Short mmCIF file of C-alpha atoms (C1' of nucleotides) in Angstrom, two decimals:
data_model
loop_
_atom_site.label_atom_id
_atom_site.label_comp_id
_atom_site.label_asym_id
_atom_site.label_seq_id
_atom_site.Cartn_x
_atom_site.Cartn_y
_atom_site.Cartn_z
CA UNK A 9 11.10 -17.73 6.36
CA UNK A 10 9.96 -18.34 2.79
CA UNK A 11 12.08 -18.28 0.03
CA UNK A 12 10.36 -15.14 -1.55
CA UNK A 13 10.23 -13.37 2.13
CA UNK A 14 13.67 -13.98 2.59
CA UNK A 15 13.94 -11.99 -1.19
CA UNK A 16 11.43 -10.36 -0.63
CA UNK A 17 13.03 -8.89 2.44
CA UNK A 18 16.34 -8.74 1.57
CA UNK A 19 15.90 -6.72 -1.09
CA UNK A 20 14.37 -3.95 1.41
CA UNK A 21 17.07 -4.31 3.99
CA UNK A 22 19.39 -3.42 0.94
CA UNK A 23 17.18 -0.44 0.31
CA UNK A 24 16.47 0.69 3.81
CA UNK A 25 20.43 0.55 4.32
CA UNK A 26 21.51 2.68 1.66
CA UNK A 27 23.38 -0.31 0.02
CA UNK A 28 20.50 0.23 -2.97
CA UNK A 29 20.16 4.20 -4.20
CA UNK A 30 17.31 5.49 -4.75
CA UNK A 31 17.12 5.29 -8.22
CA UNK A 32 19.96 2.80 -8.89
CA UNK A 33 19.53 -0.23 -10.97
CA UNK A 34 19.70 -3.09 -9.20
CA UNK A 35 21.97 -6.37 -9.93
CA UNK A 36 20.26 -8.61 -12.37
CA UNK A 37 17.76 -11.37 -11.61
CA UNK A 38 20.33 -14.19 -12.12
CA UNK A 39 23.15 -12.36 -9.57
CA UNK A 40 21.09 -11.12 -7.33
CA UNK A 41 18.78 -14.51 -7.00
CA UNK A 42 22.15 -16.17 -6.46
CA UNK A 43 23.17 -13.79 -3.70
CA UNK A 44 19.60 -13.92 -1.52
CA UNK A 45 20.14 -17.50 -2.18
CA UNK A 46 16.19 -18.12 -4.18
CA UNK A 47 15.39 -18.85 -7.88
CA UNK A 48 14.54 -16.40 -10.58
CA UNK A 49 11.43 -17.22 -9.90
CA UNK A 50 10.89 -16.31 -6.13
CA UNK A 51 12.90 -13.56 -6.74
CA UNK A 52 10.91 -12.10 -9.99
CA UNK A 53 7.82 -12.55 -7.03
CA UNK A 54 9.46 -10.27 -4.55
CA UNK A 55 10.37 -7.95 -6.91
CA UNK A 56 6.97 -7.61 -8.25
CA UNK A 57 5.43 -7.67 -4.66
CA UNK A 58 8.00 -4.17 -4.25
CA UNK A 59 6.52 -2.84 -7.68
CA UNK A 60 3.20 -3.25 -6.13
CA UNK A 61 4.48 -0.84 -3.18
CA UNK A 62 6.31 1.98 -5.11
CA UNK A 63 9.30 1.32 -4.39
CA UNK A 64 11.17 -0.76 -7.00
CA UNK A 65 10.44 -0.31 -11.27
CA UNK A 66 11.27 -3.09 -13.41
CA UNK A 67 12.29 -1.74 -16.65
CA UNK A 68 11.40 -4.76 -20.05
CA UNK A 69 14.61 -4.49 -21.42
CA UNK A 70 16.70 -2.44 -19.29
CA UNK A 71 16.72 -3.67 -15.64
CA UNK A 72 15.11 -3.10 -11.83
CA UNK A 73 15.74 0.29 -10.44
CA UNK A 74 14.68 1.75 -7.16
CA UNK A 75 12.16 3.83 -7.48
CA UNK A 76 12.50 8.01 -6.11
CA UNK A 77 11.00 6.30 -2.98
CA UNK A 78 8.82 9.88 -2.75
CA UNK A 79 6.43 9.91 -0.45
CA UNK A 80 4.34 10.30 -3.27
CA UNK A 81 5.61 7.06 -4.98
CA UNK A 82 4.78 5.14 -1.95
CA UNK A 83 1.22 6.95 -0.80
CA UNK A 84 0.17 5.94 -5.19
CA UNK A 85 0.49 2.40 -4.50
CA UNK A 86 -3.29 2.23 -2.39
CA UNK A 87 -5.07 4.42 -5.76
CA UNK A 88 -5.02 0.49 -7.30
CA UNK A 89 -6.96 -1.16 -4.22
CA UNK A 90 -8.55 1.71 -2.43
CA UNK A 91 -11.46 1.60 -4.55
CA UNK A 92 -11.71 -1.56 -3.70
CA UNK A 93 -13.21 -0.86 -0.05
CA UNK A 94 -17.16 -1.06 0.56
CA UNK A 95 -18.86 1.43 1.17
CA UNK A 96 -19.04 1.28 5.14
CA UNK A 97 -14.65 1.62 5.10
CA UNK A 98 -15.41 4.89 2.67
CA UNK A 99 -17.26 6.87 5.35
CA UNK A 100 -14.55 6.39 7.43
CA UNK A 101 -11.86 7.29 4.55
CA UNK A 102 -14.15 10.54 3.89
CA UNK A 103 -13.73 11.58 7.72
CA UNK A 104 -10.30 11.25 7.21
CA UNK A 105 -10.26 13.55 3.90
CA UNK A 106 -12.64 16.40 5.56
CA UNK A 107 -9.79 16.52 8.74
CA UNK A 108 -7.23 16.75 5.55
CA UNK A 109 -8.82 19.01 3.60
CA UNK A 110 -9.92 21.14 5.88
CA UNK A 111 -6.32 22.08 6.62
CA UNK A 112 -4.69 21.93 3.37
CA UNK A 113 -7.90 24.61 2.82
CA UNK A 114 -6.31 26.89 6.08
CA UNK A 115 -2.83 26.35 5.05
CA UNK A 116 -2.81 27.43 1.38
CA UNK A 117 -5.01 30.33 2.78
CA UNK A 118 -2.00 31.10 4.62
CA UNK A 119 0.69 30.85 2.13
CA UNK A 120 -1.41 31.65 -1.51
CA UNK A 121 -0.29 33.44 -4.25
CA UNK A 122 -1.70 35.32 -6.45
CA UNK A 123 -1.01 32.56 -9.81
CA UNK A 124 -2.89 30.03 -7.36
CA UNK A 125 -5.97 33.13 -6.95
CA UNK A 126 -5.65 33.52 -10.61
CA UNK A 127 -6.16 29.49 -10.99
CA UNK A 128 -8.32 28.68 -8.60
CA UNK A 129 -11.16 31.38 -9.97
CA UNK A 130 -10.17 30.54 -13.54
CA UNK A 131 -11.50 26.81 -13.09
CA UNK A 132 -14.62 28.26 -10.60
CA UNK A 133 -15.16 29.48 -14.15
CA UNK A 134 -14.39 26.71 -16.55
CA UNK A 135 -16.16 24.28 -14.24
CA UNK A 136 -19.52 26.31 -14.26
CA UNK A 137 -19.36 26.71 -17.95
CA UNK A 138 -19.03 23.24 -19.18
CA UNK A 139 -21.98 20.55 -19.39
CA UNK A 140 -19.80 17.38 -19.35
CA UNK A 141 -19.84 15.50 -15.82
CA UNK A 142 -17.02 13.80 -16.83
CA UNK A 143 -14.80 17.51 -17.55
CA UNK A 144 -16.84 18.61 -14.21
CA UNK A 145 -15.35 15.81 -12.26
CA UNK A 146 -11.88 16.48 -13.64
CA UNK A 147 -11.69 19.75 -13.21
CA UNK A 148 -13.19 19.86 -10.02
CA UNK A 149 -10.30 17.03 -8.93
CA UNK A 150 -7.42 20.00 -10.34
CA UNK A 151 -9.33 22.50 -8.37
CA UNK A 152 -8.58 20.76 -5.07
CA UNK A 153 -5.71 19.57 -5.93
CA UNK A 154 -4.41 23.40 -6.87
CA UNK A 155 -5.05 24.45 -2.74
CA UNK A 156 -3.48 21.14 -1.98
CA UNK A 157 -0.64 22.17 -3.69
CA UNK A 158 -0.31 25.66 -2.16
CA UNK A 159 -0.61 23.69 1.11
CA UNK A 160 3.13 23.25 0.50
CA UNK A 161 3.04 19.27 1.84
CA UNK A 162 3.25 16.95 -1.60
CA UNK A 163 2.89 13.60 0.64
CA UNK A 164 -0.57 15.77 1.94
CA UNK A 165 -1.73 16.92 -1.70
CA UNK A 166 -0.98 12.95 -2.93
CA UNK A 167 -2.73 10.96 -0.26
CA UNK A 168 -5.91 13.69 -0.70
CA UNK A 169 -5.34 12.50 -4.57
CA UNK A 170 -5.86 9.20 -3.01
CA UNK A 171 -8.97 9.57 -1.14
CA UNK A 172 -10.59 11.79 -4.57
CA UNK A 173 -9.69 9.29 -7.51
CA UNK A 174 -11.60 6.65 -4.86
CA UNK A 175 -14.38 9.32 -4.52
CA UNK A 176 -15.00 9.76 -8.29
CA UNK A 177 -16.03 6.54 -8.81
CA UNK A 178 -19.09 6.86 -8.11
CA UNK A 179 -19.69 10.25 -10.13
CA UNK A 180 -22.18 11.50 -8.60
CA UNK A 181 -22.73 14.44 -11.03
CA UNK A 182 -24.30 11.47 -13.98
CA UNK A 183 -27.35 10.84 -11.83
CA UNK A 184 -30.26 12.46 -12.09
CA UNK A 185 -30.03 15.29 -9.68
CA UNK A 186 -26.29 16.04 -10.86
CA UNK A 187 -26.76 19.37 -12.53
CA UNK A 188 -28.45 20.72 -9.08
CA UNK A 189 -25.83 19.04 -7.11
CA UNK A 190 -23.21 20.80 -9.42
CA UNK A 191 -24.71 24.12 -9.09
CA UNK A 192 -24.45 23.15 -5.28
CA UNK A 193 -20.61 22.20 -5.69
CA UNK A 194 -19.77 25.32 -7.74
CA UNK A 195 -21.50 27.78 -4.85
CA UNK A 196 -19.36 25.71 -2.26
CA UNK A 197 -15.84 25.99 -4.38
CA UNK A 198 -16.69 30.16 -4.70
CA UNK A 199 -16.85 30.26 -0.66
CA UNK A 200 -13.67 27.89 -0.38
CA UNK A 201 -11.98 30.15 -3.37
CA UNK A 202 -12.75 33.41 -1.80
CA UNK A 203 -11.82 32.77 1.39
CA UNK A 204 -8.49 31.82 0.41
CA UNK A 205 -8.17 35.25 -1.54
CA UNK A 206 -8.68 36.55 1.49
CA UNK A 207 -5.86 35.03 3.44
CA UNK A 208 -8.58 33.80 5.65
CA UNK A 209 -7.77 30.12 6.87
CA UNK A 210 -11.13 29.70 9.20
CA UNK A 211 -13.02 30.43 6.76
CA UNK A 212 -11.25 28.97 4.28
CA UNK A 213 -11.37 25.25 6.32
CA UNK A 214 -14.85 25.87 7.45
CA UNK A 215 -15.81 25.76 3.86
CA UNK A 216 -13.34 23.04 2.74
CA UNK A 217 -15.15 20.54 5.66
CA UNK A 218 -18.70 22.04 4.65
CA UNK A 219 -17.96 20.74 0.84
CA UNK A 220 -16.70 17.26 2.08
CA UNK A 221 -19.35 16.95 4.10
CA UNK A 222 -21.56 17.93 2.01
CA UNK A 223 -19.99 15.55 -1.16
CA UNK A 224 -19.82 12.68 1.60
CA UNK A 225 -23.79 13.56 2.29
CA UNK A 226 -24.94 12.79 -1.49
CA UNK A 227 -22.78 9.74 -1.36
CA UNK A 228 -24.73 8.39 1.52
CA UNK A 229 -28.09 9.26 0.13
CA UNK A 230 -28.11 8.43 -3.46
CA UNK A 231 -25.37 5.32 -3.12
CA UNK A 232 -26.27 1.87 -2.63
CA UNK A 233 -29.02 1.89 0.14
CA UNK A 234 -26.75 -0.34 2.61
CA UNK A 235 -28.58 -3.37 4.06
CA UNK A 236 -30.90 -3.05 6.86
CA UNK A 237 -29.14 -3.44 10.28
CA UNK A 238 -27.04 -6.60 11.16
CA UNK A 239 -24.65 -4.87 10.12
CA UNK A 240 -23.92 -3.11 13.99
CA UNK A 241 -21.75 -0.87 12.60
CA UNK A 242 -23.35 2.59 11.89
CA UNK A 243 -23.31 5.05 14.10
CA UNK A 244 -25.90 6.90 15.90
CA UNK A 245 -26.94 10.55 14.56
CA UNK A 246 -24.51 13.34 14.53
CA UNK A 247 -21.37 12.93 12.53
CA UNK A 248 -18.88 14.48 15.31
CA UNK A 249 -18.85 18.17 15.99
CA UNK A 250 -16.13 18.12 17.97
CA UNK A 251 -12.70 20.11 16.21
CA UNK A 252 -11.99 22.67 13.59
CA UNK B 18 -0.22 -5.16 -21.85
CA UNK B 19 1.88 -7.74 -20.69
CA UNK B 20 0.97 -10.93 -19.23
CA UNK B 21 1.26 -10.39 -15.09
CA UNK B 22 -0.46 -6.90 -16.29
CA UNK B 23 -3.34 -8.86 -17.51
CA UNK B 24 -3.87 -11.45 -14.46
CA UNK B 25 -3.32 -8.13 -12.07
CA UNK B 26 -6.31 -5.85 -14.00
CA UNK B 27 -7.99 -9.31 -14.31
CA UNK B 28 -7.90 -10.16 -10.95
CA UNK B 29 -8.64 -7.03 -9.43
CA UNK B 30 -11.97 -6.97 -11.47
CA UNK B 31 -13.02 -10.31 -10.18
CA UNK B 32 -12.84 -8.71 -6.97
CA UNK B 33 -14.33 -5.40 -7.68
CA UNK B 34 -17.42 -6.53 -9.60
CA UNK B 35 -18.34 -9.00 -6.18
CA UNK B 36 -17.65 -11.76 -8.82
CA UNK B 37 -14.91 -13.37 -5.90
CA UNK B 38 -16.55 -11.51 -2.29
CA UNK B 39 -14.73 -10.92 0.63
CA UNK B 40 -12.99 -14.24 2.42
CA UNK B 41 -13.69 -15.95 -0.26
CA UNK B 42 -11.45 -18.65 -1.48
CA UNK B 43 -10.00 -17.73 -5.79
CA UNK B 44 -9.66 -20.96 -7.77
CA UNK B 45 -6.63 -22.81 -8.08
CA UNK B 46 -3.78 -21.13 -9.57
CA UNK B 47 -3.78 -23.72 -13.08
CA UNK B 48 -7.55 -23.43 -13.26
CA UNK B 49 -7.22 -19.61 -12.67
CA UNK B 50 -3.94 -19.34 -14.94
CA UNK B 51 -5.99 -20.68 -17.97
CA UNK B 52 -9.01 -18.98 -17.79
CA UNK B 53 -7.29 -15.56 -17.79
CA UNK B 54 -4.75 -16.67 -20.61
CA UNK B 55 -1.23 -16.65 -18.66
CA UNK B 56 0.98 -19.26 -17.37
CA UNK B 57 1.41 -20.11 -13.73
CA UNK B 58 4.08 -18.19 -13.01
CA UNK B 59 2.84 -14.69 -14.58
CA UNK B 60 -0.76 -15.62 -12.12
CA UNK B 61 1.66 -16.26 -9.15
CA UNK B 62 3.51 -12.77 -9.97
CA UNK B 63 -0.11 -10.84 -9.74
CA UNK B 64 -1.06 -12.94 -6.85
CA UNK B 65 2.18 -11.81 -4.54
CA UNK B 66 1.11 -8.03 -5.81
CA UNK B 67 -2.48 -8.40 -4.66
CA UNK B 68 -1.14 -9.97 -1.47
CA UNK B 69 1.62 -6.81 -0.82
CA UNK B 70 -1.06 -4.60 -1.79
CA UNK B 71 -3.66 -6.07 1.00
CA UNK B 72 -6.05 -7.46 -0.98
CA UNK B 73 -5.69 -11.61 -1.14
CA UNK B 74 -3.79 -13.58 1.67
CA UNK B 75 -2.23 -17.52 0.19
CA UNK B 76 -2.59 -19.81 2.31
CA UNK B 77 0.24 -22.62 1.86
CA UNK B 78 -1.65 -25.76 1.26
CA UNK B 79 -5.10 -25.03 1.93
CA UNK B 80 -5.51 -21.86 -1.16
CA UNK B 81 -5.85 -18.09 -1.82
CA UNK B 82 -7.98 -16.26 -0.35
CA UNK B 83 -10.36 -12.73 -0.60
CA UNK B 84 -8.78 -10.63 2.56
CA UNK B 85 -11.60 -8.98 4.25
CA UNK B 86 -11.13 -5.91 1.91
CA UNK B 87 -11.72 -3.54 5.54
CA UNK B 88 -9.53 -0.41 5.33
CA UNK B 89 -6.89 -1.29 7.79
CA UNK B 90 -6.30 -4.40 5.48
CA UNK B 91 -5.23 -2.19 2.39
CA UNK B 92 -3.78 0.41 4.75
CA UNK B 93 -0.90 -1.76 6.68
CA UNK B 94 0.42 -2.38 3.27
CA UNK B 95 1.82 0.84 3.83
CA UNK B 96 4.05 -0.28 7.09
CA UNK B 97 6.31 -2.18 5.20
CA UNK B 98 7.69 0.68 2.75
CA UNK B 99 6.89 4.02 4.92
CA UNK B 100 10.34 3.47 6.86
CA UNK B 101 11.45 3.51 3.67
CA UNK B 102 10.87 6.99 3.25
CA UNK B 103 13.68 9.82 3.93
CA UNK B 104 13.94 12.14 6.46
CA UNK B 105 12.26 15.25 4.44
CA UNK B 106 9.54 13.13 3.44
CA UNK B 107 9.28 11.65 6.57
CA UNK B 108 8.65 15.39 8.55
CA UNK B 109 5.54 15.64 5.68
CA UNK B 110 4.42 12.65 7.28
CA UNK B 111 4.41 14.15 10.62
CA UNK B 112 2.50 17.40 9.58
CA UNK B 113 -0.51 14.61 9.03
CA UNK B 114 0.26 12.91 12.01
CA UNK B 115 0.36 16.11 13.98
CA UNK B 116 -3.71 17.15 12.06
CA UNK B 117 -4.98 13.90 12.86
CA UNK B 118 -3.30 12.87 16.12
CA UNK B 119 -5.08 16.53 17.32
CA UNK B 120 -8.95 15.13 15.08
CA UNK B 121 -8.78 11.77 17.36
CA UNK B 122 -7.73 13.29 20.36
CA UNK B 123 -11.09 15.47 20.09
CA UNK B 124 -13.21 13.15 18.91
CA UNK B 125 -12.69 10.96 22.05
CA UNK B 126 -12.77 13.28 24.48
CA UNK B 127 -16.42 14.16 23.01
CA UNK B 128 -16.91 10.61 23.10
CA UNK B 129 -14.73 8.92 25.51
CA UNK B 130 -15.72 6.20 28.41
CA UNK B 131 -14.86 5.77 31.70
CA UNK B 132 -13.26 2.66 30.40
CA UNK B 133 -10.91 4.38 28.44
CA UNK B 134 -10.32 6.84 30.80
CA UNK B 135 -9.01 4.44 33.21
CA UNK B 136 -6.95 2.46 30.42
CA UNK B 137 -5.37 5.21 29.22
CA UNK B 138 -4.11 6.57 33.59
CA UNK B 139 -2.84 3.37 34.24
CA UNK B 140 -0.82 3.06 30.85
CA UNK B 141 0.41 6.57 31.94
CA UNK B 142 1.45 4.84 35.07
CA UNK B 143 3.54 2.36 33.33
CA UNK B 144 5.12 4.56 31.50
CA UNK B 145 6.25 6.44 34.07
CA UNK B 146 7.45 3.59 36.01
CA UNK B 147 9.27 1.98 33.82
CA UNK B 148 12.76 2.37 32.46
CA UNK B 149 12.99 0.06 29.72
CA UNK B 150 13.08 2.63 26.97
CA UNK B 151 11.85 -0.20 24.10
CA UNK B 152 9.06 -0.91 27.14
CA UNK B 153 8.45 2.91 27.47
CA UNK B 154 8.08 2.96 23.51
CA UNK B 155 5.66 -0.05 23.26
CA UNK B 156 3.06 1.37 25.97
CA UNK B 157 3.45 5.07 23.88
CA UNK B 158 2.54 3.14 21.36
CA UNK B 159 -0.55 1.76 22.99
CA UNK B 160 -1.43 5.10 24.69
CA UNK B 161 -2.24 6.77 21.38
CA UNK B 162 -3.55 3.76 19.40
CA UNK B 163 -6.70 3.84 22.85
CA UNK B 164 -7.22 7.05 22.39
CA UNK B 165 -7.63 6.28 18.65
CA UNK B 166 -9.52 4.09 19.66
CA UNK B 167 -11.81 5.95 21.63
CA UNK B 168 -12.19 7.98 18.82
CA UNK B 169 -14.25 5.20 16.59
CA UNK B 170 -12.55 5.20 13.10
CA UNK B 171 -10.64 2.02 12.71
CA UNK B 172 -9.34 3.35 9.54
CA UNK B 173 -7.85 6.37 10.57
CA UNK B 174 -6.48 4.42 13.74
CA UNK B 175 -4.67 1.77 11.65
CA UNK B 176 -3.35 5.09 9.42
CA UNK B 177 -1.95 6.86 12.43
CA UNK B 178 -0.68 3.17 13.67
CA UNK B 179 1.41 3.17 10.68
CA UNK B 180 3.00 6.64 11.18
CA UNK B 181 3.93 6.21 14.53
CA UNK B 182 5.45 2.62 13.56
CA UNK B 183 7.24 4.57 11.50
CA UNK B 184 9.00 7.53 14.08
CA UNK B 185 9.36 4.45 16.62
CA UNK B 186 12.46 2.83 14.28
CA UNK B 187 14.37 6.27 15.42
CA UNK B 188 13.72 5.34 19.00
CA UNK B 189 15.18 8.63 20.47
CA UNK B 190 14.25 7.17 23.94
CA UNK B 191 17.60 5.18 23.71
CA UNK B 192 19.52 8.43 23.00
CA UNK B 193 21.51 9.97 25.79
CA UNK B 194 18.94 12.76 25.68
CA UNK B 195 16.58 9.46 26.36
CA UNK B 196 15.41 10.00 30.07
CA UNK B 197 14.93 13.75 29.82
CA UNK B 198 12.66 13.44 26.80
CA UNK B 199 10.65 10.96 28.66
CA UNK B 200 9.44 12.78 31.52
CA UNK B 201 8.18 15.92 28.71
CA UNK B 202 6.76 13.13 26.80
CA UNK B 203 5.30 11.55 30.17
CA UNK B 204 3.54 15.23 30.94
CA UNK B 205 2.58 15.73 28.03
CA UNK B 206 0.28 12.63 28.01
CA UNK B 207 -0.93 13.45 31.71
CA UNK B 208 -2.08 16.75 29.93
CA UNK B 209 -4.41 15.20 26.66
CA UNK B 210 -5.71 12.24 29.23
CA UNK B 211 -6.71 14.97 31.15
CA UNK B 212 -8.12 16.73 28.65
CA UNK B 213 -10.20 13.70 27.34
CA UNK B 214 -11.42 12.87 30.94
CA UNK B 215 -12.92 16.54 31.29
CA UNK B 216 -14.51 16.04 28.18
CA UNK B 217 -12.44 19.52 27.03
CA UNK B 218 -12.63 18.50 22.90
CA UNK B 219 -10.24 21.57 22.34
CA UNK B 220 -7.79 21.09 25.27
CA UNK B 221 -7.11 17.26 23.81
CA UNK B 222 -6.63 18.88 20.09
CA UNK B 223 -4.19 21.13 21.11
CA UNK B 224 -2.50 18.57 23.86
CA UNK B 225 -2.32 16.08 21.21
CA UNK B 226 -0.72 18.62 18.72
CA UNK B 227 1.73 19.83 20.98
CA UNK B 228 2.94 16.33 21.93
CA UNK B 229 3.33 15.75 18.05
CA UNK B 230 5.26 18.85 17.23
CA UNK B 231 7.20 18.05 20.28
CA UNK B 232 8.29 14.44 18.93
CA UNK B 233 8.53 15.75 15.29
CA UNK B 234 11.23 18.98 17.10
CA UNK B 235 13.49 16.28 19.04
CA UNK B 236 13.87 14.30 15.10
CA UNK B 237 14.62 17.17 13.66
CA UNK B 238 17.55 17.80 16.24
CA UNK B 239 19.14 15.08 17.40
CA UNK B 240 18.74 12.92 13.38
CA UNK B 241 20.34 12.78 10.66
CA UNK B 242 21.85 16.44 10.34
CA UNK B 243 20.36 17.10 7.42
CA UNK B 244 23.16 18.53 4.55
CA UNK B 245 23.12 22.27 4.32
CA UNK B 246 21.14 24.18 1.73
CA UNK B 247 20.81 22.94 -1.94
CA UNK B 248 17.82 20.98 -1.25
CA UNK B 249 15.78 24.42 -1.32
CA UNK B 250 12.88 22.05 0.04
CA UNK B 251 13.37 23.30 3.85
CA UNK B 252 9.97 25.95 4.81
CA UNK B 253 11.73 29.24 6.48
CA UNK B 254 10.58 29.59 10.15
CA UNK B 255 6.54 29.51 11.25
CA UNK B 256 5.18 26.21 11.16
CA UNK B 257 1.68 26.39 9.83
CA UNK B 258 -0.41 28.74 12.45
CA UNK B 259 -3.77 28.29 11.90
CA UNK B 260 -6.87 25.45 12.15
CA UNK B 261 -7.42 23.17 14.56
"C1'" DA C 23 31.67 11.95 -38.12
"C1'" DG C 24 27.43 9.72 -38.59
"C1'" DG C 25 23.55 6.29 -39.32
"C1'" DG C 26 22.59 1.38 -39.03
"C1'" DG C 27 22.67 -3.15 -37.62
"C1'" DA C 28 24.56 -6.56 -34.94
"C1'" DA C 29 25.11 -8.43 -30.09
"C1'" DA C 30 25.10 -8.50 -25.85
"C1'" DG C 31 23.04 -7.70 -21.16
"C1'" DT C 32 18.27 -7.95 -19.16
"C1'" DC C 33 13.30 -8.86 -18.13
"C1'" DA C 34 9.52 -11.60 -19.79
"C1'" DT C 35 6.75 -15.72 -19.93
"C1'" DC C 36 6.21 -20.75 -20.52
"C1'" DA C 37 6.80 -25.63 -19.73
"C1'" DG C 38 7.28 -29.11 -16.30
"C1'" DA C 39 8.85 -31.90 -11.80
"C1'" DT C 40 8.92 -32.07 -7.05
"C1'" DG C 41 8.25 -30.78 -2.33
"C1'" DA C 42 5.60 -28.80 1.22
"C1'" DA C 43 0.86 -28.03 3.73
"C1'" DT C 44 -3.67 -28.30 4.53
"C1'" DC C 45 -7.37 -30.80 4.11
"C1'" DC C 46 -10.69 -34.60 3.46
"C1'" DT C 47 -11.93 -38.92 3.79
"C1'" DG C 48 -12.68 -43.59 5.20
"C1'" DG C 49 -11.13 -47.03 8.33
"C1'" DC C 50 -10.18 -48.69 12.61
"C1'" DC C 51 -10.25 -49.30 17.55
"C1'" DG C 52 -12.42 -48.41 22.16
"C1'" DC D 12 -21.66 -44.56 18.47
"C1'" DG D 13 -17.61 -41.48 18.59
"C1'" DG D 14 -13.22 -40.18 18.45
"C1'" DC D 15 -8.51 -40.70 16.33
"C1'" DC D 16 -5.53 -41.27 12.86
"C1'" DA D 17 -3.41 -42.68 8.54
"C1'" DG D 18 -3.27 -41.90 3.35
"C1'" DG D 19 -4.89 -39.54 0.17
"C1'" DA D 20 -5.74 -35.46 -2.74
"C1'" DT D 21 -5.86 -31.09 -2.81
"C1'" DT D 22 -3.48 -26.65 -3.30
"C1'" DC D 23 0.32 -23.70 -3.15
"C1'" DA D 24 5.72 -23.10 -2.78
"C1'" DT D 25 10.03 -23.46 -4.97
"C1'" DC D 26 13.04 -24.89 -8.14
"C1'" DT D 27 14.93 -26.00 -13.41
"C1'" DG D 28 15.54 -24.95 -17.61
"C1'" DA D 29 14.35 -22.66 -21.97
"C1'" DT D 30 12.89 -19.14 -25.16
"C1'" DG D 31 11.15 -14.61 -26.27
"C1'" DA D 32 11.05 -9.08 -25.75
"C1'" DC D 33 13.05 -5.39 -25.27
"C1'" DT D 34 16.67 -1.67 -24.32
"C1'" DT D 35 21.79 -0.28 -24.80
"C1'" DT D 36 26.36 -0.53 -26.21
"C1'" DC D 37 29.60 -0.78 -30.15
"C1'" DC D 38 31.39 -1.56 -33.64
"C1'" DC D 39 31.29 -1.14 -38.74
"C1'" DC D 40 30.78 0.59 -42.72
"C1'" DT D 41 29.40 4.97 -45.20
#
DNA sequence: AGGGGAAAGTCATCAGATGAATCCTGGCCG
DNA sequence: CGGCCAGGATTCATCTGATGACTTTCCCCT
């Protein structure tokens, strides 16, 4: 096993076994390097790996600390790399997003509070009022994040946040067709928010799924034309059909 | 911005913009370090970060290559860290898994081939025949992986594989109650496989969801007793109810 | 008691040298 | 002519030592 691997797995093991707890400061580089039997340089590379994965967090001048190890810490590490996905992979992500958005919408409808409903509709009004595509995108994100929050599963909420961040990079609202898409999107939001307000999980799930499907369709239509054939990975016609 | 950050984002940008394509070899450390304006050591730390995230892959003596950037490459980076999640977070993961397993089961039922059905039942028979908990766990994994494969979404399949790997660490089958749990699990599998064989998406989804829920229940029952109260994060009674 | 500054502790970065693995090239032999 | 093999070139892996930057702590002075 290489030196960096030794340091990486050694450090990870110390965290997994609880010898280093969440939030705790790990020993200084020199000390830990000696204990693990690697040089400071190799240890630092292992530390950077765990930092990239959201497990630890070095602070210049202070020390290196184990993160809180909350699911969103771990999930968040995807946000830096998910945008490197080529388009075909992105469409697979959309299918996951569709299923999960439908789920959180249904759960949010079952558990909603009056505050949630109030927040959702005020976000909708702000969305309908603005002309700035960037602001609209931001409000759209907050709208969906609020629904995810109401579903009371922070892990799921952060996973969906990562997926949405990836989609937002394409900025469909800035296209010539933007205003039209915006109106359609706003209408979707009203249907979804109304279903949640009515405590109707089935309708909420359907509205959320339709909304994501619509977004996906725009992406397929307006984005990279995908070179013809020879890819062998495209499905035939129908999208899915089953479930939910 | 720090030197490592400069190297990290610079390198990521080169990949995002296509200057470095999937599978391509990146310039040697000395050369790239000079171009990015950082020392070899700092560049190496940035390279390790991207490697931990599944974006690039250094090969000793040969060079450092951009990965294929397939979704499973990116998702796979979670497998090293997801097992560090404490139990409360794991239960949130289970909810996601439940929803997604139900989805892939339904989709598999709609798209199944005779070969898939044959494979599923042969795995079931192998599971029922073995006494080795480790082998049973391995076969269980392959059973669910086969269903995910039939759903024709590699990203989703690899995500579920990561989730399952996390659960397997607990090795419930090695408990005193193991044999009993195994029989129940086997029965679940037969119901699920039968629904898929019958091309019945609804039943398949229900069976998959019930199976995951059952597994989750075992984990709650037999694992770390979770210190009483004071946590404030536990839900009341009902699990979910809506959707699927 | 409070403020300021020095000192210690720790991570960040760089430079240079050496080892290890792989790849390539050219010559040798069958 | 083709295959094998040895040696050099290329590249990543690791270590060592030194210096800079940032944070925290603590003590002294007011």
